[in-house]
Coordinates of N, CA and C in Angstrom, one line a residue:
Chain A
A8 N 0.8 -1.2 0.0 CA 0.0 0.0 0.0 C 0.9 1.2 0.0
Q9 N 0.4 2.3 -0.7 CA 1.2 3.5 -0.7 C 1.1 4.3 0.6
S10 N 2.1 5.0 0.9 CA 2.0 5.9 2.1 C 2.9 7.1 1.9
V11 N 2.6 8.1 2.7 CA 3.4 9.4 2.7 C 3.8 9.7 4.1
A12 N 5.1 10.0 4.3 CA 5.6 10.4 5.6 C 6.1 11.8 5.6
Q13 N 5.7 12.5 6.7 CA 6.3 13.8 7.0 C 7.0 13.6 8.3
P14 N 8.3 13.5 8.3 CA 9.1 13.1 9.5 C 9.1 14.1 10.6
E15 N 8.8 15.4 10.3 CA 8.8 16.4 11.3 C 7.4 17.0 11.6
D16 N 7.1 16.9 12.9 CA 5.8 17.5 13.3 C 5.8 19.0 13.2
Q17 N 7.0 19.6 13.5 CA 7.1 21.0 13.6 C 8.5 21.4 13.0
V18 N 8.4 22.6 12.2 CA 9.6 23.2 11.7 C 9.6 24.7 12.1
N19 N 10.7 25.1 12.7 CA 10.8 26.6 13.0 C 11.9 27.2 12.2
V20 N 11.6 28.3 11.6 CA 12.7 29.1 10.9 C 12.5 30.5 11.2
A21 N 13.6 31.3 11.0 CA 13.5 32.7 11.2 C 13.2 33.3 9.8
E22 N 12.4 34.4 9.9 CA 12.0 35.1 8.7 C 13.3 35.5 7.9
G23 N 13.2 35.3 6.6 CA 14.3 35.6 5.7 C 15.2 34.4 5.4
N24 N 15.1 33.4 6.3 CA 15.9 32.2 6.1 C 15.2 31.2 5.1
P25 N 16.0 30.3 4.5 CA 15.4 29.3 3.6 C 14.6 28.3 4.5
L26 N 13.6 27.7 4.0 CA 12.8 26.7 4.7 C 12.7 25.4 3.9
T27 N 12.7 24.3 4.6 CA 12.4 23.0 4.0 C 11.5 22.3 4.8
V28 N 10.4 21.7 4.2 CA 9.5 20.8 4.9 C 9.6 19.5 4.1
K29 N 9.9 18.5 4.9 CA 10.3 17.2 4.3 C 9.1 16.3 4.0
C30 N 9.2 15.5 3.0 CA 8.1 14.5 2.6 C 8.8 13.3 1.9
T31 N 8.5 12.1 2.4 CA 9.0 10.9 1.7 C 7.7 10.1 1.3
Y32 N 7.8 9.3 0.3 CA 6.7 8.6 -0.2 C 7.1 7.1 -0.4
S33 N 6.1 6.3 -0.3 CA 6.3 4.8 -0.5 C 5.2 4.4 -1.5
V34 N 5.5 4.5 -2.8 CA 4.5 4.2 -3.8 C 5.2 3.4 -4.9
S35 N 4.6 2.4 -5.3 CA 5.2 1.7 -6.5 C 4.8 2.4 -7.8
G36 N 5.7 2.3 -8.7 CA 5.4 3.0 -10.0 C 5.6 4.5 -9.9
N37 N 4.8 5.2 -10.7 CA 4.9 6.6 -10.8 C 3.8 7.4 -10.0
P38 N 4.1 7.9 -8.9 CA 3.1 8.6 -8.2 C 2.9 10.0 -8.7
Y39 N 1.7 10.6 -8.4 CA 1.5 12.0 -8.5 C 1.7 12.5 -7.0
L40 N 2.4 13.6 -6.9 CA 2.7 14.2 -5.5 C 2.3 15.6 -5.4
F41 N 1.8 15.9 -4.3 CA 1.2 17.2 -4.1 C 1.6 17.8 -2.7
W42 N 1.6 19.2 -2.7 CA 1.7 19.9 -1.4 C 0.5 20.8 -1.3
Y43 N -0.1 20.8 -0.1 CA -1.2 21.6 0.3 C -0.8 22.4 1.6
V44 N -1.4 23.6 1.7 CA -1.2 24.4 2.9 C -2.5 24.6 3.6
Q45 N -2.5 24.7 4.9 CA -3.8 24.9 5.6 C -3.5 26.1 6.6
Y46 N -4.2 27.2 6.4 CA -4.1 28.3 7.4 C -5.2 28.0 8.5
P47 N -5.0 28.7 9.6 CA -5.9 28.4 10.8 C -7.4 28.5 10.4
N48 N -8.2 27.5 10.8 CA -9.6 27.5 10.5 C -10.0 27.6 9.1
R49 N -9.1 27.1 8.2 CA -9.4 27.1 6.8 C -9.2 25.7 6.2
G50 N -9.8 25.5 5.0 CA -9.6 24.2 4.3 C -8.2 24.2 3.7
L51 N -7.8 23.1 3.0 CA -6.5 23.0 2.4 C -6.5 23.8 1.1
Q52 N -5.3 24.4 0.9 CA -5.1 25.1 -0.4 C -4.0 24.5 -1.1
F53 N -4.2 24.3 -2.4 CA -3.2 23.7 -3.3 C -2.0 24.6 -3.4
L54 N -0.8 24.0 -3.3 CA 0.5 24.7 -3.5 C 1.1 24.3 -4.8
L55 N 1.3 23.0 -5.0 CA 2.0 22.6 -6.2 C 1.8 21.1 -6.4
K56 N 2.2 20.6 -7.6 CA 2.1 19.2 -7.8 C 3.2 18.7 -8.7
Y57 N 3.6 17.4 -8.6 CA 4.5 16.8 -9.5 C 3.7 15.6 -10.2
I58 N 3.7 15.6 -11.5 CA 3.2 14.4 -12.2 C 4.2 13.8 -13.0
T59 N 4.9 14.5 -13.8 CA 6.0 14.0 -14.6 C 6.8 15.2 -15.1
G60 N 8.0 14.9 -15.7 CA 8.8 16.0 -16.3 C 9.9 16.5 -15.3
D61 N 10.1 17.8 -15.4 CA 11.1 18.4 -14.6 C 11.0 18.1 -13.1
N62 N 12.1 17.7 -12.5 CA 12.0 17.3 -11.1 C 11.8 18.5 -10.1
L63 N 12.1 19.7 -10.6 CA 11.9 20.8 -9.7 C 10.6 21.5 -10.2
V64 N 9.7 21.5 -9.2 CA 8.3 22.1 -9.5 C 8.2 23.4 -8.8
K65 N 7.7 24.4 -9.5 CA 7.4 25.7 -8.8 C 5.9 25.8 -8.6
G66 N 5.6 26.4 -7.5 CA 4.2 26.5 -7.1 C 3.8 27.9 -6.7
S67 N 2.7 28.0 -5.9 CA 2.2 29.3 -5.4 C 3.1 29.8 -4.3
Y68 N 3.0 31.2 -4.1 CA 3.6 31.9 -3.0 C 5.1 31.7 -2.9
G69 N 5.8 31.4 -4.0 CA 7.2 31.3 -4.1 C 7.7 29.9 -3.6
F70 N 6.8 29.0 -3.4 CA 7.3 27.7 -3.0 C 7.7 26.8 -4.2
E71 N 8.6 25.9 -3.9 CA 9.0 24.9 -4.9 C 9.2 23.6 -4.2
A72 N 9.2 22.5 -5.0 CA 9.5 21.2 -4.4 C 10.3 20.4 -5.4
E73 N 11.2 19.6 -4.9 CA 12.0 18.8 -5.7 C 11.7 17.3 -5.6
F74 N 11.4 16.7 -6.7 CA 11.1 15.2 -6.8 C 12.4 14.5 -6.9
N75 N 12.7 13.6 -6.0 CA 13.9 12.8 -6.0 C 13.5 11.3 -6.0
K76 N 13.6 10.7 -7.1 CA 13.1 9.3 -7.2 C 14.0 8.4 -6.4
S77 N 15.3 8.6 -6.5 CA 16.2 7.6 -5.8 C 16.0 7.7 -4.3
Q78 N 15.7 8.9 -3.8 CA 15.4 9.0 -2.3 C 14.0 9.0 -2.0
T79 N 13.1 8.8 -2.9 CA 11.7 8.8 -2.8 C 11.2 10.0 -1.9
S80 N 11.7 11.1 -2.3 CA 11.4 12.3 -1.5 C 10.8 13.4 -2.4
F81 N 10.1 14.3 -1.7 CA 9.4 15.4 -2.4 C 9.4 16.6 -1.4
H82 N 10.5 17.1 -1.1 CA 10.6 18.1 -0.1 C 10.1 19.5 -0.6
L83 N 9.5 20.2 0.3 CA 9.0 21.6 -0.1 C 10.0 22.6 0.4
K84 N 10.3 23.6 -0.5 CA 11.3 24.6 -0.1 C 10.9 26.0 -0.5
K85 N 11.5 26.9 0.2 CA 11.3 28.3 -0.2 C 12.6 29.0 0.2
P86 N 13.1 29.9 -0.7 CA 14.4 30.5 -0.4 C 14.4 31.5 0.7
S87 N 13.3 32.1 1.0 CA 13.3 33.2 2.0 C 11.9 33.1 2.7
A88 N 11.9 32.7 3.9 CA 10.6 32.5 4.6 C 10.0 33.8 5.0
L89 N 8.6 33.8 5.0 CA 7.9 35.0 5.5 C 7.1 34.5 6.8
V90 N 6.8 35.5 7.6 CA 6.0 35.2 8.8 C 4.6 34.6 8.4
S91 N 4.1 35.2 7.3 CA 2.8 34.7 6.8 C 2.8 33.3 6.2
D92 N 4.0 32.7 6.1 CA 4.1 31.3 5.6 C 3.7 30.3 6.8
S93 N 3.6 30.8 8.0 CA 3.3 30.0 9.1 C 2.0 29.3 8.9
A94 N 2.0 28.0 8.9 CA 0.7 27.3 8.6 C 1.0 25.8 8.8
L95 N 0.0 25.0 8.5 CA 0.2 23.5 8.5 C 0.3 23.0 7.1
Y96 N 1.3 22.2 6.8 CA 1.6 21.8 5.4 C 1.4 20.3 5.3
F97 N 0.7 19.9 4.2 CA 0.5 18.5 4.0 C 1.1 18.1 2.7
C98 N 1.7 17.0 2.7 CA 2.2 16.3 1.5 C 1.2 15.2 1.1
A99 N 0.9 14.9 -0.1 CA 0.0 13.9 -0.5 C 0.5 13.2 -1.8
S100 N 0.1 11.9 -1.9 CA 0.4 11.2 -3.1 C -0.8 10.6 -3.7
Y101 N -0.9 10.4 -5.0 CA -2.0 9.8 -5.6 C -1.4 8.8 -6.6
H102 N -2.1 7.6 -6.6 CA -1.6 6.6 -7.5 C -2.8 6.2 -8.5
E103 N -2.5 6.4 -9.7 CA -3.6 6.3 -10.7 C -4.1 4.9 -10.8
N104 N -3.3 3.9 -10.6 CA -3.7 2.5 -10.8 C -4.8 2.1 -9.9
N105 N -4.7 2.5 -8.6 CA -5.8 2.1 -7.7 C -6.6 3.3 -7.2
N106 N -6.4 4.5 -7.9 CA -7.2 5.6 -7.5 C -7.1 6.0 -6.0
D107 N -5.9 5.9 -5.5 CA -5.7 6.0 -4.1 C -5.0 7.3 -3.8
M108 N -5.6 8.1 -2.9 CA -5.0 9.4 -2.5 C -4.6 9.3 -1.0
R109 N -3.3 9.6 -0.7 CA -2.9 9.5 0.7 C -2.3 10.8 1.1
F110 N -2.6 11.2 2.4 CA -2.0 12.4 2.9 C -1.0 12.1 4.1
G111 N 0.0 12.9 4.2 CA 0.9 12.8 5.4 C 0.2 13.4 6.6
A112 N 0.9 13.3 7.7 CA 0.3 13.7 9.0 C 0.3 15.2 9.2
G113 N 1.1 15.9 8.3 CA 1.2 17.3 8.4 C 2.4 17.8 9.2
T114 N 2.9 19.0 8.8 CA 4.0 19.6 9.4 C 3.7 21.0 9.7
R115 N 3.8 21.4 11.0 CA 3.4 22.8 11.3 C 4.7 23.7 11.2
L116 N 4.6 24.6 10.3 CA 5.7 25.5 10.0 C 5.5 26.8 10.8
T117 N 6.5 27.2 11.6 CA 6.4 28.5 12.3 C 7.6 29.4 11.8
V118 N 7.3 30.5 11.3 CA 8.3 31.5 10.9 C 8.3 32.6 11.9
K119 N 9.4 32.8 12.5 CA 9.5 33.9 13.6 C 10.2 35.1 13.0
P120 N 9.6 36.3 13.4 CA 10.2 37.6 12.9 C 11.7 37.8 13.3
Chain N
D29 N -14.5 31.9 -9.8 CA -13.6 31.3 -8.9 C -14.2 30.0 -8.3
V30 N -13.4 29.0 -8.2 CA -13.8 27.7 -7.8 C -14.3 27.7 -6.3
K31 N -15.4 27.0 -6.0 CA -15.8 27.1 -4.7 C -16.4 25.7 -4.2
V32 N -16.0 25.4 -3.0 CA -16.6 24.3 -2.3 C -17.0 24.8 -0.9
T33 N -18.3 24.7 -0.6 CA -18.8 25.2 0.6 C -19.3 24.1 1.5
Q34 N -19.2 24.3 2.8 CA -19.7 23.4 3.8 C -20.8 24.1 4.6
S35 N -21.8 23.4 5.0 CA -23.0 24.0 5.6 C -22.7 24.7 6.9
S36 N -21.8 24.1 7.7 CA -21.5 24.7 9.0 C -20.0 24.8 9.2
R37 N -19.5 25.9 9.9 CA -18.1 25.9 10.3 C -17.9 25.2 11.6
Y38 N -18.9 25.4 12.5 CA -18.8 24.8 13.8 C -20.1 24.1 14.1
L39 N -20.0 23.0 14.8 CA -21.3 22.2 15.1 C -21.0 21.5 16.4
V40 N -22.0 21.6 17.3 CA -21.9 20.9 18.6 C -23.2 20.0 18.7
K41 N -23.0 18.7 18.9 CA -24.1 17.7 18.9 C -23.9 16.9 20.2
R42 N -24.9 16.1 20.5 CA -24.9 15.2 21.7 C -24.8 13.8 21.2
T43 N -24.2 13.0 22.0 CA -24.0 11.6 21.7 C -25.4 11.0 21.4
G44 N -25.4 10.2 20.3 CA -26.6 9.5 19.8 C -27.4 10.3 18.8
E45 N -27.1 11.6 18.6 CA -27.8 12.3 17.7 C -27.4 11.9 16.2
K46 N -28.3 12.1 15.3 CA -28.0 12.0 13.9 C -27.5 13.3 13.4
V47 N -26.4 13.3 12.7 CA -25.8 14.5 12.2 C -25.6 14.5 10.7
F48 N -25.9 15.6 10.1 CA -25.8 15.8 8.7 C -24.8 16.9 8.4
L49 N -23.8 16.6 7.6 CA -22.8 17.6 7.1 C -23.0 17.7 5.6
E50 N -23.2 18.9 5.2 CA -23.5 19.1 3.8 C -22.3 19.8 3.1
C51 N -22.1 19.4 1.8 CA -21.0 20.0 1.0 C -21.5 20.2 -0.4
V52 N -21.2 21.4 -0.9 CA -21.7 21.8 -2.2 C -20.5 22.4 -3.0
Q53 N -20.4 21.9 -4.3 CA -19.4 22.5 -5.1 C -20.0 23.0 -6.4
D54 N -19.4 24.1 -6.9 CA -20.0 24.7 -8.1 C -19.2 24.6 -9.3
M55 N -18.3 23.5 -9.4 CA -17.4 23.3 -10.5 C -17.8 22.2 -11.4
D56 N -18.9 21.6 -11.2 CA -19.4 20.5 -12.0 C -18.4 19.3 -12.0
H57 N -17.8 19.1 -10.8 CA -16.8 18.0 -10.7 C -17.5 16.7 -10.5
E58 N -16.9 15.6 -11.0 CA -17.5 14.3 -10.9 C -17.2 13.8 -9.5
N59 N -16.0 14.0 -9.0 CA -15.6 13.4 -7.7 C -15.8 14.3 -6.5
M60 N -16.3 13.7 -5.5 CA -16.4 14.4 -4.2 C -15.9 13.5 -3.1
F61 N -15.3 14.1 -2.0 CA -14.7 13.3 -1.0 C -15.0 13.9 0.4
W62 N -15.1 13.0 1.4 CA -15.2 13.4 2.8 C -14.0 12.9 3.5
Y63 N -13.3 13.8 4.2 CA -12.1 13.4 5.1 C -12.4 13.9 6.5
R64 N -11.7 13.2 7.4 CA -11.6 13.8 8.8 C -10.2 14.1 9.1
Q65 N -10.0 15.2 9.7 CA -8.6 15.6 10.1 C -8.4 15.6 11.6
D66 N -7.4 14.9 12.0 CA -7.1 14.8 13.4 C -5.6 15.1 13.6
P67 N -5.2 15.8 14.7 CA -3.8 16.1 14.9 C -3.0 14.8 14.9
G68 N -1.9 14.9 14.2 CA -0.9 13.8 14.1 C -1.3 12.7 13.2
L69 N -2.5 12.7 12.6 CA -3.0 11.7 11.8 C -3.2 12.2 10.3
G70 N -3.1 13.5 10.1 CA -3.4 14.0 8.8 C -4.8 13.9 8.4
L71 N -5.1 13.7 7.1 CA -6.4 13.6 6.6 C -6.6 12.1 6.3
R72 N -7.8 11.6 6.8 CA -8.2 10.2 6.5 C -9.5 10.2 5.7
L73 N -9.5 9.4 4.7 CA -10.6 9.4 3.8 C -11.8 8.6 4.4
I74 N -12.9 9.2 4.5 CA -14.1 8.5 5.0 C -14.9 7.8 3.9
Y75 N -15.3 8.6 2.9 CA -16.0 8.1 1.7 C -15.7 9.0 0.6
F76 N -15.8 8.5 -0.6 CA -15.8 9.3 -1.8 C -16.9 8.9 -2.8
S77 N -17.1 9.8 -3.7 CA -18.2 9.5 -4.7 C -17.6 10.0 -6.1
Y78 N -17.8 9.1 -7.1 CA -17.3 9.5 -8.4 C -18.4 9.8 -9.4
D79 N -19.6 9.7 -8.9 CA -20.8 10.1 -9.7 C -22.0 10.2 -8.9
V80 N -23.0 10.7 -9.4 CA -24.3 10.8 -8.7 C -24.7 9.4 -8.3
K81 N -25.2 9.2 -7.0 CA -25.7 8.0 -6.5 C -24.6 6.9 -6.3
M82 N -23.3 7.2 -6.7 CA -22.3 6.3 -6.5 C -21.4 6.7 -5.3
K83 N -20.9 5.7 -4.6 CA -20.1 5.9 -3.4 C -19.1 4.8 -3.2
E84 N -18.0 5.1 -2.6 CA -17.0 4.1 -2.3 C -16.5 4.4 -0.9
K85 N -16.3 3.3 -0.1 CA -15.7 3.5 1.2 C -14.3 3.9 1.1
G86 N -13.9 4.7 2.1 CA -12.5 5.1 2.2 C -11.8 4.2 3.3
D87 N -10.9 4.8 4.0 CA -10.2 4.1 5.0 C -11.0 3.9 6.3
I88 N -11.8 4.9 6.7 CA -12.5 4.8 8.0 C -14.0 5.1 7.8
P89 N -14.7 4.2 7.1 CA -16.2 4.5 6.9 C -17.1 4.1 8.1
E90 N -16.6 3.4 9.1 CA -17.4 2.9 10.1 C -18.1 4.1 10.9
G91 N -19.4 4.0 11.1 CA -20.1 5.0 11.8 C -20.6 6.2 10.9
Y92 N -20.3 6.1 9.6 CA -20.6 7.1 8.7 C -21.4 6.6 7.5
S93 N -22.2 7.4 6.9 CA -22.8 7.1 5.6 C -22.8 8.3 4.8
V94 N -23.0 8.2 3.5 CA -23.0 9.4 2.6 C -24.2 9.3 1.7
S95 N -24.5 10.5 1.1 CA -25.6 10.5 0.1 C -25.1 11.5 -1.0
R96 N -25.3 11.1 -2.3 CA -25.1 12.0 -3.4 C -26.2 11.9 -4.4
E97 N -27.2 12.7 -4.2 CA -28.4 12.7 -5.0 C -28.3 13.6 -6.2
K98 N -27.4 14.6 -6.0 CA -27.2 15.6 -7.1 C -25.7 15.7 -7.3
K99 N -25.2 16.1 -8.4 CA -23.8 16.1 -8.7 C -23.1 17.1 -7.8
E100 N -23.7 18.2 -7.5 CA -23.0 19.3 -6.8 C -23.0 19.1 -5.3
R101 N -23.8 18.1 -4.8 CA -24.0 18.0 -3.3 C -23.6 16.6 -2.8
F102 N -22.8 16.6 -1.8 CA -22.3 15.4 -1.2 C -22.5 15.5 0.4
S103 N -23.3 14.7 0.9 CA -23.6 14.8 2.3 C -23.0 13.6 3.1
L104 N -22.5 14.0 4.3 CA -21.9 13.0 5.2 C -22.9 12.9 6.4
I105 N -23.2 11.6 6.7 CA -24.2 11.4 7.8 C -23.6 10.6 8.9
L106 N -23.7 11.1 10.1 CA -23.3 10.3 11.3 C -24.6 9.8 11.9
E107 N -24.8 8.5 11.7 CA -26.1 7.9 12.1 C -26.4 8.0 13.6
S108 N -25.4 7.9 14.4 CA -25.5 8.0 15.9 C -24.2 8.5 16.4
A109 N -24.1 9.9 16.5 CA -22.8 10.5 16.9 C -22.2 10.0 18.2
S110 N -20.9 9.8 18.1 CA -20.2 9.4 19.3 C -19.1 10.4 19.6
T111 N -18.6 10.4 20.8 CA -17.5 11.4 21.2 C -16.3 11.2 20.3
N112 N -16.0 10.0 19.9 CA -14.8 9.8 19.1 C -14.9 10.2 17.7
Q113 N -16.1 10.8 17.3 CA -16.3 11.4 16.0 C -16.1 12.9 16.1
T114 N -15.7 13.4 17.3 CA -15.3 14.8 17.4 C -14.1 15.0 16.6
S115 N -14.1 15.9 15.6 CA -13.0 16.1 14.6 C -13.3 17.3 13.7
M116 N -12.4 17.6 12.9 CA -12.6 18.5 11.8 C -12.9 17.7 10.5
Y117 N -14.0 18.0 9.8 CA -14.4 17.3 8.7 C -14.2 18.2 7.4
L118 N -13.5 17.7 6.5 CA -13.2 18.4 5.2 C -13.8 17.7 4.0
C119 N -14.5 18.5 3.2 CA -15.0 18.1 2.0 C -14.1 18.5 0.8
A120 N -14.0 17.7 -0.2 CA -13.2 18.1 -1.4 C -13.9 17.6 -2.6
S121 N -13.5 18.3 -3.7 CA -14.0 17.8 -5.0 C -12.9 17.8 -6.0
S122 N -13.0 17.1 -7.1 CA -12.0 17.1 -8.1 C -12.7 16.7 -9.5
P123 N -12.1 17.0 -10.6 CA -12.6 16.5 -11.9 C -12.3 15.1 -12.0
T124 N -12.5 14.5 -13.2 CA -12.5 13.1 -13.4 C -11.4 12.3 -12.7
T125 N -11.7 11.1 -12.3 CA -10.8 10.3 -11.6 C -9.4 10.1 -12.3
L126 N -9.5 9.7 -13.5 CA -8.3 9.5 -14.3 C -7.6 10.8 -14.5
G127 N -6.4 10.9 -14.3 CA -5.7 12.2 -14.5 C -6.0 13.2 -13.4
L128 N -6.2 12.7 -12.2 CA -6.5 13.6 -11.1 C -5.4 14.6 -11.0
V129 N -5.7 15.8 -11.0 CA -4.7 16.9 -11.0 C -4.6 17.5 -9.6
R130 N -5.8 17.8 -9.0 CA -5.8 18.4 -7.7 C -7.2 18.3 -7.1
Q131 N -7.2 18.5 -5.8 CA -8.5 18.5 -5.1 C -8.8 20.0 -4.7
Y132 N -10.0 20.3 -4.6 CA -10.5 21.6 -4.1 C -11.2 21.4 -2.8
F133 N -10.7 22.0 -1.8 CA -11.3 21.8 -0.4 C -12.2 22.9 0.1
G134 N -13.2 22.4 0.8 CA -14.0 23.4 1.5 C -13.3 23.9 2.8
P135 N -13.9 24.8 3.5 CA -13.3 25.4 4.7 C -13.3 24.5 5.9
G136 N -14.1 23.4 5.9 CA -14.1 22.5 7.0 C -15.2 22.8 8.0
T137 N -15.6 21.7 8.7 CA -16.6 21.8 9.7 C -16.0 21.2 11.0
R138 N -15.9 22.0 12.0 CA -15.4 21.4 13.3 C -16.5 20.9 14.1
L139 N -16.6 19.6 14.2 CA -17.7 19.0 15.0 C -17.3 18.5 16.3
T140 N -18.1 18.9 17.3 CA -17.8 18.5 18.7 C -19.0 17.7 19.1
V141 N -18.8 16.4 19.6 CA -19.8 15.6 20.1 C -19.7 15.5 21.6
L142 N -20.7 15.9 22.3 CA -20.6 15.9 23.8 C -21.2 14.7 24.4

């Protein structure tokens, strides 16, 4: 069965510093990979996706993610964090063969001024 | 602009009550989903529907049922609410199953069962 892991419950960074939120996946074949963000008392908002092609994917709000097949990772990155980036981030994978969508447990990002 | 709406943002019910959570999307999407979100567990799929009157069980369907009588509306029903169903419930929709690109989420309903 496929699964997604976010090894860090919490990530703290200072404003202006680069940030990384980690995600690893366990999926046979070629997964579709997603990042979503959830602000307080809101639903999930789509940030970016990887389906095929270039391993570096650029998304909303200056975020990007790198697909690494050998390490089965899809880490979310941003060169310079903003306080407004503080939120809960979810990685997700989808496998077309079995129509299965899986979410990680979430990582709470806190950016301090 | 794409929109998924949920009938209530906050709901408080008593143990044993029948609870209805409504979700409406205006994008003519075929697929609709109900998840529950709990700290440390992420999102877990309760049920999804890929067409009107069609439904499929997700990972945690026990204690829940769903109804999809119209394409735009997907209802989650708690037949007899229990305290362990206290959670945040998220509805989502997406276009056709094959070639899933992304899901669109509603704002969530925070349900408390006393």
